[in-house]
PDB file of N, CA and C in Angstrom:
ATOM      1  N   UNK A   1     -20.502  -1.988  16.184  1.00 83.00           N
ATOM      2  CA  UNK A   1     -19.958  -3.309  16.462  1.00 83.00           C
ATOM      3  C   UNK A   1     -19.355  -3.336  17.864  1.00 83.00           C
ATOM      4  N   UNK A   2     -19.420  -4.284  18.180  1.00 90.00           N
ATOM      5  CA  UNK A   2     -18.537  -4.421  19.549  1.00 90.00           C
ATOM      6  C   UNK A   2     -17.296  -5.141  19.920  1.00 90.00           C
ATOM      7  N   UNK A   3     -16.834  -4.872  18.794  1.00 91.00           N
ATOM      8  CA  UNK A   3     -15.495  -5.734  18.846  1.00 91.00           C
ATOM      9  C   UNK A   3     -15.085  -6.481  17.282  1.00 91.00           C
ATOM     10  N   UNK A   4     -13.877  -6.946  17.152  1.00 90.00           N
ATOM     11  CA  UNK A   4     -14.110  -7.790  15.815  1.00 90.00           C
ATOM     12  C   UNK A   4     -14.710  -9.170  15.677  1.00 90.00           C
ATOM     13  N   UNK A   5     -14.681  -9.862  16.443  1.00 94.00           N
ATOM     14  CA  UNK A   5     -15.250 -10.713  15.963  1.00 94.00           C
ATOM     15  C   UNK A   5     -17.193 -10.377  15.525  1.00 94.00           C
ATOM     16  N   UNK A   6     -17.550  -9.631  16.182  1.00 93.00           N
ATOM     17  CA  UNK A   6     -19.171  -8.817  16.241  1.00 93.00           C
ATOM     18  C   UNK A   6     -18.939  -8.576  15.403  1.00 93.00           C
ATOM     19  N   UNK A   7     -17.932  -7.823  14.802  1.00 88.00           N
ATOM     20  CA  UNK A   7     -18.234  -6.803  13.122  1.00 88.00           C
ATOM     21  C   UNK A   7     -17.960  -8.337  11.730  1.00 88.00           C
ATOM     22  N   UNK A   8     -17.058  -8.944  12.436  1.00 89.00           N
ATOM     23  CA  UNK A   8     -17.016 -10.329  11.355  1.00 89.00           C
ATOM     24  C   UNK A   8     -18.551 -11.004  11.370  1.00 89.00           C
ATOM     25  N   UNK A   9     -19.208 -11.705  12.443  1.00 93.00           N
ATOM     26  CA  UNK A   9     -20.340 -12.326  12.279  1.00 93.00           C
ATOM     27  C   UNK A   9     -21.464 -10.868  11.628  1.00 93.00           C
ATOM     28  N   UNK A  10     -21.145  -9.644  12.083  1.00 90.00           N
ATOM     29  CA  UNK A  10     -22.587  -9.310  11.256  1.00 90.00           C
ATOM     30  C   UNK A  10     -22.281  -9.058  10.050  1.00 90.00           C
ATOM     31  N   UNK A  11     -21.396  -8.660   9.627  1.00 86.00           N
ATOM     32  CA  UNK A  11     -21.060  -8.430   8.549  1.00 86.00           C
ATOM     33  C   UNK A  11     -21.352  -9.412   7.519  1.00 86.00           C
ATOM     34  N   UNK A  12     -20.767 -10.595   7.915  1.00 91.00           N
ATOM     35  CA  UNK A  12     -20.939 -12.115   7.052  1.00 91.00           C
ATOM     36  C   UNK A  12     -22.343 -12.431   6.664  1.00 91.00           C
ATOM     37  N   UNK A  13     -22.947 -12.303   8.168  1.00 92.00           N
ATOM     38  CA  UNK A  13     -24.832 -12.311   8.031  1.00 92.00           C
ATOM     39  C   UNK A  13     -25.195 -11.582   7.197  1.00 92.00           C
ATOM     40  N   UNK A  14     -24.793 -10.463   7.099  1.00 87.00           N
ATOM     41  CA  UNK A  14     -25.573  -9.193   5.707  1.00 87.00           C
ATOM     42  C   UNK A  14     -25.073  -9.493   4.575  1.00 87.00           C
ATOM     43  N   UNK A  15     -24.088  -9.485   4.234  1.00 85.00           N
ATOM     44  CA  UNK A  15     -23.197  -9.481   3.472  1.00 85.00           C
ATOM     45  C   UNK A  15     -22.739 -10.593   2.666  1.00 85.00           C
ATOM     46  N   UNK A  16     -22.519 -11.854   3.384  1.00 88.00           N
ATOM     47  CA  UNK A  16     -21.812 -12.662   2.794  1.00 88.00           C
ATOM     48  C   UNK A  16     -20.179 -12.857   3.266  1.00 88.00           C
ATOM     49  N   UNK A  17     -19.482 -13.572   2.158  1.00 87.00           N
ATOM     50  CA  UNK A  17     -18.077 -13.342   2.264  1.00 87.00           C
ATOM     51  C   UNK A  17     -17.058 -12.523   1.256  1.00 87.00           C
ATOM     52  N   UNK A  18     -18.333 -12.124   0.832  1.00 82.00           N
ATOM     53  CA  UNK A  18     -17.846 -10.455  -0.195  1.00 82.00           C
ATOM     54  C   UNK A  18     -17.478  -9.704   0.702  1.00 82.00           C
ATOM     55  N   UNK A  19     -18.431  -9.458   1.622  1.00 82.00           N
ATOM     56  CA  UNK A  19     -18.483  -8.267   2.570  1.00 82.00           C
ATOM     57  C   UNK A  19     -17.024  -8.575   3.900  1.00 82.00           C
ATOM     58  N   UNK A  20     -16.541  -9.522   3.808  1.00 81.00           N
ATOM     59  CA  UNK A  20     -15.542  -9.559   4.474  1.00 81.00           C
ATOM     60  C   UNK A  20     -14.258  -9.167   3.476  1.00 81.00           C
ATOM     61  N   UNK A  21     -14.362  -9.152   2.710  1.00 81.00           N
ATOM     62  CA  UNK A  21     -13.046  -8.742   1.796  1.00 81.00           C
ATOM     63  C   UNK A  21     -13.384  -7.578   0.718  1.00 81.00           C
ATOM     64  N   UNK A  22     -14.036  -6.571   1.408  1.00 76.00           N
ATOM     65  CA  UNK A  22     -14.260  -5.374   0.785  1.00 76.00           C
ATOM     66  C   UNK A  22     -13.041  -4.805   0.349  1.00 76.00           C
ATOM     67  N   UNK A  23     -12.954  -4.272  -0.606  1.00 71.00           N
ATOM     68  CA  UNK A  23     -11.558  -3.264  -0.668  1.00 71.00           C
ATOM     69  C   UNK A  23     -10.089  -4.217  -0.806  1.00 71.00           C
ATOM     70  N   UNK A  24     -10.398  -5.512  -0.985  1.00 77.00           N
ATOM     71  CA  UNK A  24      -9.345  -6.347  -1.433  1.00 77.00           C
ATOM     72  C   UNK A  24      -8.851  -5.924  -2.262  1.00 77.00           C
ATOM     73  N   UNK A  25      -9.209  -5.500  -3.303  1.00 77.00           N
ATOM     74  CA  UNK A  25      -8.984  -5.589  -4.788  1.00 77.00           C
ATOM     75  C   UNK A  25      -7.815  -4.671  -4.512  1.00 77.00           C
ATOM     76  N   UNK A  26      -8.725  -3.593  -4.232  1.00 73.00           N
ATOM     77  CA  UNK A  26      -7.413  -1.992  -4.195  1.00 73.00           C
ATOM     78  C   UNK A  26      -6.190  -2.267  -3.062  1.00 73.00           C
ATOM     79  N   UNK A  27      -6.749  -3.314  -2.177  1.00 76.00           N
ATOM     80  CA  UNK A  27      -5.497  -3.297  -1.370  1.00 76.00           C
ATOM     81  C   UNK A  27      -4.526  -4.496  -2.213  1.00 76.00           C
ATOM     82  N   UNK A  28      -4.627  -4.769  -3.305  1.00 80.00           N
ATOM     83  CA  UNK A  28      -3.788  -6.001  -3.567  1.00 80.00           C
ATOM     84  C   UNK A  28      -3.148  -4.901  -5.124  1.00 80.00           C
ATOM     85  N   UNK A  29      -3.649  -4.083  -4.985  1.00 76.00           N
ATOM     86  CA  UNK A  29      -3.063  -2.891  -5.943  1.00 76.00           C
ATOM     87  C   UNK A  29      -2.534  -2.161  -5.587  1.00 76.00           C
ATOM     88  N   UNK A  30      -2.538  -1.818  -4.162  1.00 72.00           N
ATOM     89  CA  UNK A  30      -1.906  -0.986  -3.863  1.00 72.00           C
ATOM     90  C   UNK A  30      -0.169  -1.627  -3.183  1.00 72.00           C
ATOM     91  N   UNK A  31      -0.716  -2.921  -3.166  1.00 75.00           N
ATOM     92  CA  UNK A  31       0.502  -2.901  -2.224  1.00 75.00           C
ATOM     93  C   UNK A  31       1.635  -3.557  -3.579  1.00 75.00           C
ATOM     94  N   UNK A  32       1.205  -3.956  -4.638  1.00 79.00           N
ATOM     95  CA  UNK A  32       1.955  -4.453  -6.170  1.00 79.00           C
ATOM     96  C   UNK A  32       2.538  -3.384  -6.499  1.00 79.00           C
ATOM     97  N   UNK A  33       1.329  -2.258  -6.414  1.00 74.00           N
ATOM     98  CA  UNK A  33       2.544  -0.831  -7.034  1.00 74.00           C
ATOM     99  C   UNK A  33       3.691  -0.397  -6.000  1.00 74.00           C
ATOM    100  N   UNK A  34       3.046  -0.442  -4.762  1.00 71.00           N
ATOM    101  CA  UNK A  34       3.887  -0.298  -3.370  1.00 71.00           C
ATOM    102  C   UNK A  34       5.490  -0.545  -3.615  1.00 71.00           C
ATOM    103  N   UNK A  35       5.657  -2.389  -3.994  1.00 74.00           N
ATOM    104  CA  UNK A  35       6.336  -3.226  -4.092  1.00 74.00           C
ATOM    105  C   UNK A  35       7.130  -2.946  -5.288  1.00 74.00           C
ATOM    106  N   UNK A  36       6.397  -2.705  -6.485  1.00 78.00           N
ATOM    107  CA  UNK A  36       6.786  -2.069  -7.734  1.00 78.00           C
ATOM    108  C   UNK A  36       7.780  -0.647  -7.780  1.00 78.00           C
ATOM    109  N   UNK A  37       7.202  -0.248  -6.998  1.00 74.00           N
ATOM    110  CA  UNK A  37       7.906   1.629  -6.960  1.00 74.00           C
ATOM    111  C   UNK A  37       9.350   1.235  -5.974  1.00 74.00           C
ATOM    112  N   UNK A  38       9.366   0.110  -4.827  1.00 73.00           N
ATOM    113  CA  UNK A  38       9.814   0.253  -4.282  1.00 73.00           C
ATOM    114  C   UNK A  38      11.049  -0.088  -5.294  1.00 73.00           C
ATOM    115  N   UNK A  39      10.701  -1.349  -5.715  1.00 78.00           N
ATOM    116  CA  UNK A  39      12.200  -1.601  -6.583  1.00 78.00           C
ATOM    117  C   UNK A  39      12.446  -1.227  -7.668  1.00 78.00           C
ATOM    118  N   UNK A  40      11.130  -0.298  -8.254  1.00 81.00           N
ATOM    119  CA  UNK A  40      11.995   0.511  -9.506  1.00 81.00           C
ATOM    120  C   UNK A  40      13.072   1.778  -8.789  1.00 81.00           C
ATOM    121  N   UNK A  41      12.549   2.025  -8.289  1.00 76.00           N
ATOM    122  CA  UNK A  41      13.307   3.011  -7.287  1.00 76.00           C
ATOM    123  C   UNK A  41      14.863   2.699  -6.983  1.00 76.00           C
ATOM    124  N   UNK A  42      14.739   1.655  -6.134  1.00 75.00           N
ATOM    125  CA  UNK A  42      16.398   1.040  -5.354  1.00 75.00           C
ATOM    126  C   UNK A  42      17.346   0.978  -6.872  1.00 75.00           C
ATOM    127  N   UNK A  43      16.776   0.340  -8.195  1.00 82.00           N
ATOM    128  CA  UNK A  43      17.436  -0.229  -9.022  1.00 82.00           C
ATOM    129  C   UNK A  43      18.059   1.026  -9.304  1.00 82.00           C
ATOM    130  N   UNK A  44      17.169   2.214  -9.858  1.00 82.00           N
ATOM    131  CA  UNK A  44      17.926   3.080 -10.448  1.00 82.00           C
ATOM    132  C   UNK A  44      18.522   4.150  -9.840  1.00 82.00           C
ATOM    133  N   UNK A  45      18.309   4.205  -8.142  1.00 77.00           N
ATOM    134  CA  UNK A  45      19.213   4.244  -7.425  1.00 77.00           C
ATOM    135  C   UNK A  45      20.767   3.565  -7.261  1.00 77.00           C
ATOM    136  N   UNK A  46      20.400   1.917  -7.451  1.00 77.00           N
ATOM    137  CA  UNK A  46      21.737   1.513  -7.941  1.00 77.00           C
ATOM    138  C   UNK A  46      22.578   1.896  -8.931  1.00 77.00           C
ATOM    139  N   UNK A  47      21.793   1.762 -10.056  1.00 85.00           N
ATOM    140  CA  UNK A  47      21.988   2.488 -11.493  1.00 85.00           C
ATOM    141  C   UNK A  47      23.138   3.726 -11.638  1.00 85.00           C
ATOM    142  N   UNK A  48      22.103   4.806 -10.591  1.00 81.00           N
ATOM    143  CA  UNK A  48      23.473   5.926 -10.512  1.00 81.00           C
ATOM    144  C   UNK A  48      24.317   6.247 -10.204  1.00 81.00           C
ATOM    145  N   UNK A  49      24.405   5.214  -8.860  1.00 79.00           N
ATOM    146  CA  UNK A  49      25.780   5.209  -8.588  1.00 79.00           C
ATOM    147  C   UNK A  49      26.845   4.318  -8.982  1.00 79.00           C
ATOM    148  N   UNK A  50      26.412   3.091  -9.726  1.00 83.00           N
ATOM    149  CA  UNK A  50      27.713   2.202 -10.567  1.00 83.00           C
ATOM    150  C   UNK A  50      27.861   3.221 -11.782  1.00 83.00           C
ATOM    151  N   UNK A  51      26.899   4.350 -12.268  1.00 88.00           N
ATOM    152  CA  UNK A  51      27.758   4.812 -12.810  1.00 88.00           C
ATOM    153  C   UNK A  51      28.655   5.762 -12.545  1.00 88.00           C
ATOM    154  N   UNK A  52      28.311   6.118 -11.763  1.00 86.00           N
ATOM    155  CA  UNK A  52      29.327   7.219 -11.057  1.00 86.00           C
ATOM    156  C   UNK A  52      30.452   6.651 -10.470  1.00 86.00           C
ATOM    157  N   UNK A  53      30.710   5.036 -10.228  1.00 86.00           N
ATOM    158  CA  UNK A  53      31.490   4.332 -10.480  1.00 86.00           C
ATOM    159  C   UNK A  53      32.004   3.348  -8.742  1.00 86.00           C
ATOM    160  N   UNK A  54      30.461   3.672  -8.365  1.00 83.00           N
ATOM    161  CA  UNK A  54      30.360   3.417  -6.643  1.00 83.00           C
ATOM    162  C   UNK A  54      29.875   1.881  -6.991  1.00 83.00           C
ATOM    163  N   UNK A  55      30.618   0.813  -6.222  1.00 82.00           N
ATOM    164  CA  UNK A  55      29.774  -0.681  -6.550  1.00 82.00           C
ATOM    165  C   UNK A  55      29.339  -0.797  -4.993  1.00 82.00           C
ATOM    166  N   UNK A  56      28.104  -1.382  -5.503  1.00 78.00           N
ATOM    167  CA  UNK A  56      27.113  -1.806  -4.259  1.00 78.00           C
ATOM    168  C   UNK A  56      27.310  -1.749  -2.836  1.00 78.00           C
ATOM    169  N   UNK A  57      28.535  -2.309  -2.341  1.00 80.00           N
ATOM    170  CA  UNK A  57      28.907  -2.655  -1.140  1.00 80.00           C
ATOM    171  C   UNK A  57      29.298  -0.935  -0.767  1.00 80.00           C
ATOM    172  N   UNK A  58      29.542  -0.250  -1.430  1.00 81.00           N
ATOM    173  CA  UNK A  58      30.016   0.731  -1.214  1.00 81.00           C
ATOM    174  C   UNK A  58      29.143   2.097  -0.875  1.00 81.00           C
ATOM    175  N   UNK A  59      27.720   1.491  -1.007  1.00 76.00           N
ATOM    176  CA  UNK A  59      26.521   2.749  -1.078  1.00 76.00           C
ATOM    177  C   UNK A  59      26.204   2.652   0.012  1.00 76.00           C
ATOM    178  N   UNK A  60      26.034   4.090   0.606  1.00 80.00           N
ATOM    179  CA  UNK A  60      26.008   5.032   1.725  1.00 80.00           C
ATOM    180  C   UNK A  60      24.925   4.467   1.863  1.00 80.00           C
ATOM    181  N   UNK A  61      24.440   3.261   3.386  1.00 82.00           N
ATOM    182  CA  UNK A  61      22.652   3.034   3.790  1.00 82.00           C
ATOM    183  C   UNK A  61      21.513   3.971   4.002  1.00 82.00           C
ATOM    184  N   UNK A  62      22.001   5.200   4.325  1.00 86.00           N
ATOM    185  CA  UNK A  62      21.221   5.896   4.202  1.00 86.00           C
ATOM    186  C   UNK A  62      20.579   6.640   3.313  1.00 86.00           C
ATOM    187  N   UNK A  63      21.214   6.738   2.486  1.00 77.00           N
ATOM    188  CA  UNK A  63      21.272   7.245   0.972  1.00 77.00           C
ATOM    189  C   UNK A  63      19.645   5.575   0.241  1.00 77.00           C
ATOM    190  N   UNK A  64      19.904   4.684   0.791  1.00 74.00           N
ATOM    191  CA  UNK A  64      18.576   4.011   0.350  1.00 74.00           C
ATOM    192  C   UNK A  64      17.802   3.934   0.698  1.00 74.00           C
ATOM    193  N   UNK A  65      17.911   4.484   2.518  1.00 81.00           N
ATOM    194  CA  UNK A  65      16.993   4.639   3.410  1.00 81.00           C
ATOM    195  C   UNK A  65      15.815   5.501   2.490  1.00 81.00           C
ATOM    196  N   UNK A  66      16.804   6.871   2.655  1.00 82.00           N
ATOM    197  CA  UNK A  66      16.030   7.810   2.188  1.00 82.00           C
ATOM    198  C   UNK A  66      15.313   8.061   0.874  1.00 82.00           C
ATOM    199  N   UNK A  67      15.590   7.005   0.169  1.00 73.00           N
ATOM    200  CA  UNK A  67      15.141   6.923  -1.487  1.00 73.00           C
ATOM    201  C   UNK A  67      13.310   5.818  -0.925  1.00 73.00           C
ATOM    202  N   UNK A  68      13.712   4.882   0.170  1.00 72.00           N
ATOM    203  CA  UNK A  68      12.571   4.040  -0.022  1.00 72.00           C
ATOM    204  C   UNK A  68      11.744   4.639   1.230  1.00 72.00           C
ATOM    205  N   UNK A  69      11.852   5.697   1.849  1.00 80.00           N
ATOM    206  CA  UNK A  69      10.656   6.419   2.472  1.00 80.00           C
ATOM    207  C   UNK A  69      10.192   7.477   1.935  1.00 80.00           C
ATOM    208  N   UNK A  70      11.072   7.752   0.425  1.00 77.00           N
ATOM    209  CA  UNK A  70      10.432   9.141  -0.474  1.00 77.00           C
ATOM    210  C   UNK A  70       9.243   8.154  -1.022  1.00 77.00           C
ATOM    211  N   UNK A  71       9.435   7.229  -1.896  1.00 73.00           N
ATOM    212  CA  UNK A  71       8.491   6.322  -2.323  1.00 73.00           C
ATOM    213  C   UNK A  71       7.426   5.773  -1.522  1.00 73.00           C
ATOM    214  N   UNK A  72       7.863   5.004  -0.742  1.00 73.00           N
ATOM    215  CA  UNK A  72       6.609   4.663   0.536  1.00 73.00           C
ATOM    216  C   UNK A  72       5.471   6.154   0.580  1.00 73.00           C
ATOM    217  N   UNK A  73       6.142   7.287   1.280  1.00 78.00           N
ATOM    218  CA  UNK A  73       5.152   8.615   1.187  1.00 78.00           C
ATOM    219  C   UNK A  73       4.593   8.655   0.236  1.00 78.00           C
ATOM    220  N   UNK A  74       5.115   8.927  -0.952  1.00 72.00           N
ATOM    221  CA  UNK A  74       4.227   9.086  -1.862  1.00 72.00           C
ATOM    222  C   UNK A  74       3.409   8.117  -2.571  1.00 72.00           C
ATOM    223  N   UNK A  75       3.765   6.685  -2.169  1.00 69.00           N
ATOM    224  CA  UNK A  75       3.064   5.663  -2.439  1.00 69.00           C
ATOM    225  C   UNK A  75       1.118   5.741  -1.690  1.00 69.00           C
ATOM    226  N   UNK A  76       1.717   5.988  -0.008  1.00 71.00           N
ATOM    227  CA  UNK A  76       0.590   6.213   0.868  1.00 71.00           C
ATOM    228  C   UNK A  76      -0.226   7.343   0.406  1.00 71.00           C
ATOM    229  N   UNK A  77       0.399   8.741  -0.192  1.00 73.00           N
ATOM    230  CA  UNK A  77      -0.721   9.685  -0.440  1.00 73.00           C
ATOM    231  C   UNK A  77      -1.879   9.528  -1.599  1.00 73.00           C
ATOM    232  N   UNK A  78      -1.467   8.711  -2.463  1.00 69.00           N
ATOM    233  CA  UNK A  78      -2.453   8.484  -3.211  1.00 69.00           C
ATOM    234  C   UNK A  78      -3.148   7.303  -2.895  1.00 69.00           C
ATOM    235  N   UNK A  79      -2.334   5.850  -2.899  1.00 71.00           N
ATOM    236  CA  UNK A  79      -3.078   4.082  -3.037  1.00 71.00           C
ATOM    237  C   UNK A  79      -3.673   4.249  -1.932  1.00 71.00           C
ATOM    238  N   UNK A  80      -2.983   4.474  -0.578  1.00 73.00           N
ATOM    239  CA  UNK A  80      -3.232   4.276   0.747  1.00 73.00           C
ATOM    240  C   UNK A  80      -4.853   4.789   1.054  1.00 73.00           C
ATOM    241  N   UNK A  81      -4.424   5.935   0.670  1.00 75.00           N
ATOM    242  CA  UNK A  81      -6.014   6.561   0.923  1.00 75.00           C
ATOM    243  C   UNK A  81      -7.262   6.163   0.342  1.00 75.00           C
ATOM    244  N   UNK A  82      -6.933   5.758  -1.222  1.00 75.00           N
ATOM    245  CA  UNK A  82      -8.111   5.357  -2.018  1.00 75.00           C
ATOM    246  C   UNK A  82      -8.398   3.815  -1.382  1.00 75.00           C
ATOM    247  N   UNK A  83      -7.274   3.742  -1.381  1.00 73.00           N
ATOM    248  CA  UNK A  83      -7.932   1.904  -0.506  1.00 73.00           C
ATOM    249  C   UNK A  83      -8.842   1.678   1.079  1.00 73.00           C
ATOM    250  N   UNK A  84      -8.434   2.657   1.963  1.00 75.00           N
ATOM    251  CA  UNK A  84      -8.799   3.256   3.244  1.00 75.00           C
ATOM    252  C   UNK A  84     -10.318   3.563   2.753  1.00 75.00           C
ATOM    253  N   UNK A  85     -10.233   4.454   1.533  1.00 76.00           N
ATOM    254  CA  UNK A  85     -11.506   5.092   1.695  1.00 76.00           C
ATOM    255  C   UNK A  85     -13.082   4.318   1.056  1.00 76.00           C
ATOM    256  N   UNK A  86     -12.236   3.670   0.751  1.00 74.00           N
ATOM    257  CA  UNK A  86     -13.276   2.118  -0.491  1.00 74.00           C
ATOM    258  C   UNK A  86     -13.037   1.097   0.782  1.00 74.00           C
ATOM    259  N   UNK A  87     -12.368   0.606   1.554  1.00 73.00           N
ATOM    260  CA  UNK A  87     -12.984  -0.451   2.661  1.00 73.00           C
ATOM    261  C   UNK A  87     -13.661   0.095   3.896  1.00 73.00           C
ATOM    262  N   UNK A  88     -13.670   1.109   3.880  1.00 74.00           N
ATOM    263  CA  UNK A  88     -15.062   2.004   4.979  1.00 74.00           C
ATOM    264  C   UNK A  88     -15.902   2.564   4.613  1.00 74.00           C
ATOM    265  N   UNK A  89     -16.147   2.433   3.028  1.00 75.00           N
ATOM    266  CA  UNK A  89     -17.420   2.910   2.464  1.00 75.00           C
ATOM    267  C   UNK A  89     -18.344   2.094   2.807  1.00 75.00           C
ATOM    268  N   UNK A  90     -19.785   2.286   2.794  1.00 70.00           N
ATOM    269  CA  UNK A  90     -20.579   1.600   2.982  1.00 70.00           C
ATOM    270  C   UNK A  90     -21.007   0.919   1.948  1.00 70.00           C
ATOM    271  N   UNK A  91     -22.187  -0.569   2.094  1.00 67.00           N
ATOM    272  CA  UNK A  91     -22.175  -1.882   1.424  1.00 67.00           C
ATOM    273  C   UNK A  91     -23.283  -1.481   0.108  1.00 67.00           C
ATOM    274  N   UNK A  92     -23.980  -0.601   0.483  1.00 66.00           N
ATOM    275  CA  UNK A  92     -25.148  -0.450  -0.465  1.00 66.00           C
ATOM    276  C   UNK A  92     -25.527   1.151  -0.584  1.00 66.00           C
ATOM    277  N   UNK A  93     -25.941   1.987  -1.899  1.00 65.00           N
ATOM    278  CA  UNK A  93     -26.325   3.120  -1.679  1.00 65.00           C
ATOM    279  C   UNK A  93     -27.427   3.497  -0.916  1.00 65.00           C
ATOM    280  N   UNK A  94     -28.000   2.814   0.140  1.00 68.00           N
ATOM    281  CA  UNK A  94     -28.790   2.996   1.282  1.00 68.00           C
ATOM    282  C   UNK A  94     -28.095   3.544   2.288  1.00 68.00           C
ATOM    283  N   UNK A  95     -27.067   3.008   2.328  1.00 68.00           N
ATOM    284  CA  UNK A  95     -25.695   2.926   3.763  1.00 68.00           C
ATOM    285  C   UNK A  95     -24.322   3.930   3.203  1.00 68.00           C
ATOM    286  N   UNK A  96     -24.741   4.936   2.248  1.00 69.00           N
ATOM    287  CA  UNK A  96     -23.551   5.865   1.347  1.00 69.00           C
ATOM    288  C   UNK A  96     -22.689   5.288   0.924  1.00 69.00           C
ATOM    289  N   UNK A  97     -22.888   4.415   0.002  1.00 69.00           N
ATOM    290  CA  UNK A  97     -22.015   3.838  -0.727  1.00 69.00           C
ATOM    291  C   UNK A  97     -21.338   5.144  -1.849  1.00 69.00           C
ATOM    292  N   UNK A  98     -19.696   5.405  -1.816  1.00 70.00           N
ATOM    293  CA  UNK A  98     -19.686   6.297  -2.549  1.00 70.00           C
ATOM    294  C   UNK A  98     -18.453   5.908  -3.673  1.00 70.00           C
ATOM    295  N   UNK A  99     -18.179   5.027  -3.433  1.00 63.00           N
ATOM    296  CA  UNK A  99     -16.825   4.205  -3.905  1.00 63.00           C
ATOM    297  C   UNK A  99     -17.328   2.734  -4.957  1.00 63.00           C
TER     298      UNK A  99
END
């Protein structure tokens, strides 16, 4: 391709407008669980410290920092990749479709 708009028109020509939203699916899964982990996470992060008897205003920012880039990482090592690797697969098992 030579650019995006080149990879949009050929793509569309072969393809359709399937072929422009390859890998939607997994990216609209990945980013729900993304979103999901993120705030099951914070909550019961909150969780432990009202019981330990710390209220909200009172929790160390970094202390959530570091809870929502443990999640994010491990969010990216699995969704991230499977989604990456299903929107650069190719369109047909002619073109290695392996996804």
């Amino acid at each position: 391709y030579n650019g995006p708009f080149d990879a949009i028109k050929k793509i569309y020509s072969q393809h359709g407008i399937s072929g422009l939203f390859k890998g939607k699916c997994v990216t609209f899964l990945c980013k729900a669980t993304g979103c999901g982990s993120y705030f099951l996470v914070y909550e019961n992060f909150i969780r432990e410290m009202t019981q330990k008897g710390i209220r909200r205003d009172q929790i160390n920012h970094m202390n959530a920092i570091l809870y929502a880039v443990i999640i994010r990482c491990s969010c990216w090592i699995w969704v991230d990749m499977i989604e990456s690797r299903m929107q650069t697969d190719g369109f047909s098992p002619s073109t290695v479709q392996k996804y």
